[in-house]
Amino acid sequence: MIDVIGTSSSSWEDAAAGAIRTAKGSLRDVRVAEVTQQDVVVGDDGELVYRTRLQLSFKYESE
């Protein structure tokens, strides 16, 4: 399992989906994503950034 963090200006769900899409670019056979933490960062101008931390499990193949 590995931890990944996604961000979005619209929702925690979009942040999670973005993190999974990015991870799938490097990992094969992603099996399960478990949300372990969510938070919101408030910028100086009031902009909200949603962050979702996930644990991803994937199939490991030895070389």
PDB file of C-alpha atoms in Angstrom:
ATOM      1  CA  MET A   1       0.000   0.000   0.000  1.00  0.00           C
ATOM      2  CA  ILE A   2       1.059   3.537  -0.657  1.00  0.00           C
ATOM      3  CA  ASP A   3      -0.284   6.915   0.456  1.00  0.00           C
ATOM      4  CA  VAL A   4      -1.260   9.532  -2.106  1.00  0.00           C
ATOM      5  CA  ILE A   5      -2.804  12.981  -1.764  1.00  0.00           C
ATOM      6  CA  GLY A   6      -5.085  14.629  -4.284  1.00  0.00           C
ATOM      7  CA  THR A   7      -6.274  18.227  -4.409  1.00  0.00           C
ATOM      8  CA  SER A   8      -9.242  19.950  -5.993  1.00  0.00           C
ATOM      9  CA  SER A   9     -10.877  23.351  -5.923  1.00  0.00           C
ATOM     10  CA  SER A  10     -14.349  21.771  -6.138  1.00  0.00           C
ATOM     11  CA  SER A  11     -14.679  18.697  -3.847  1.00  0.00           C
ATOM     12  CA  TRP A  12     -13.057  15.911  -1.862  1.00  0.00           C
ATOM     13  CA  GLU A  13     -14.408  13.415  -4.388  1.00  0.00           C
ATOM     14  CA  ASP A  14     -12.636  15.202  -7.250  1.00  0.00           C
ATOM     15  CA  ALA A  15      -9.460  15.314  -5.181  1.00  0.00           C
ATOM     16  CA  ALA A  16      -9.650  11.543  -4.618  1.00  0.00           C
ATOM     17  CA  ALA A  17     -10.388  10.809  -8.278  1.00  0.00           C
ATOM     18  CA  GLY A  18      -7.463  12.969  -9.393  1.00  0.00           C
ATOM     19  CA  ALA A  19      -5.081  11.208  -7.020  1.00  0.00           C
ATOM     20  CA  ILE A  20      -6.167   7.810  -8.329  1.00  0.00           C
ATOM     21  CA  ARG A  21      -5.837   8.892 -11.984  1.00  0.00           C
ATOM     22  CA  THR A  22      -2.337  10.219 -11.325  1.00  0.00           C
ATOM     23  CA  ALA A  23      -1.249   7.087  -9.450  1.00  0.00           C
ATOM     24  CA  LYS A  24      -2.573   4.834 -12.214  1.00  0.00           C
ATOM     25  CA  GLY A  25      -0.085   6.529 -14.539  1.00  0.00           C
ATOM     26  CA  SER A  26       2.736   4.854 -12.585  1.00  0.00           C
ATOM     27  CA  LEU A  27       1.057   1.829 -10.989  1.00  0.00           C
ATOM     28  CA  ARG A  28      -0.580  -1.132 -12.635  1.00  0.00           C
ATOM     29  CA  ASP A  29      -3.593  -2.943 -11.321  1.00  0.00           C
ATOM     30  CA  VAL A  30      -4.729  -0.508  -8.615  1.00  0.00           C
ATOM     31  CA  ARG A  31      -7.200  -2.534  -6.533  1.00  0.00           C
ATOM     32  CA  VAL A  32      -8.562  -0.513  -3.609  1.00  0.00           C
ATOM     33  CA  ALA A  33      -8.459   3.115  -2.524  1.00  0.00           C
ATOM     34  CA  GLU A  34      -9.242   3.924   1.106  1.00  0.00           C
ATOM     35  CA  VAL A  35      -9.770   7.517   2.238  1.00  0.00           C
ATOM     36  CA  THR A  36      -7.685   8.083   5.366  1.00  0.00           C
ATOM     37  CA  GLN A  37      -7.920  11.854   5.798  1.00  0.00           C
ATOM     38  CA  GLN A  38      -9.678  14.890   4.351  1.00  0.00           C
ATOM     39  CA  ASP A  39      -9.084  18.569   4.963  1.00  0.00           C
ATOM     40  CA  VAL A  40      -9.626  21.976   3.415  1.00  0.00           C
ATOM     41  CA  VAL A  41      -6.949  24.609   2.989  1.00  0.00           C
ATOM     42  CA  VAL A  42      -8.240  28.190   3.016  1.00  0.00           C
ATOM     43  CA  GLY A  43      -6.116  30.527   0.906  1.00  0.00           C
ATOM     44  CA  ASP A  44      -5.410  34.170   1.702  1.00  0.00           C
ATOM     45  CA  ASP A  45      -8.093  35.222  -0.784  1.00  0.00           C
ATOM     46  CA  GLY A  46     -10.660  32.799   0.701  1.00  0.00           C
ATOM     47  CA  GLU A  47     -10.162  30.167  -1.998  1.00  0.00           C
ATOM     48  CA  LEU A  48     -10.842  26.642  -0.765  1.00  0.00           C
ATOM     49  CA  VAL A  49      -8.603  23.718  -1.717  1.00  0.00           C
ATOM     50  CA  TYR A  50      -9.967  20.289  -0.840  1.00  0.00           C
ATOM     51  CA  ARG A  51      -7.366  17.637  -0.030  1.00  0.00           C
ATOM     52  CA  THR A  52      -7.982  13.920   0.208  1.00  0.00           C
ATOM     53  CA  ARG A  53      -5.376  11.450   1.449  1.00  0.00           C
ATOM     54  CA  LEU A  54      -5.767   7.869   0.241  1.00  0.00           C
ATOM     55  CA  GLN A  55      -4.101   4.541   0.775  1.00  0.00           C
ATOM     56  CA  LEU A  56      -3.909   2.630  -2.493  1.00  0.00           C
ATOM     57  CA  SER A  57      -3.404  -1.085  -2.802  1.00  0.00           C
ATOM     58  CA  PHE A  58      -2.124  -2.540  -6.024  1.00  0.00           C
ATOM     59  CA  LYS A  59      -0.829  -5.790  -7.393  1.00  0.00           C
ATOM     60  CA  TYR A  60       2.934  -6.109  -6.964  1.00  0.00           C
ATOM     61  CA  GLU A  61       4.943  -7.986  -9.547  1.00  0.00           C
ATOM     62  CA  SER A  62       8.568  -8.863  -8.920  1.00  0.00           C
ATOM     63  CA  GLU A  63      10.976  -8.453 -11.789  1.00  0.00           C
TER      64      GLU A  63
END
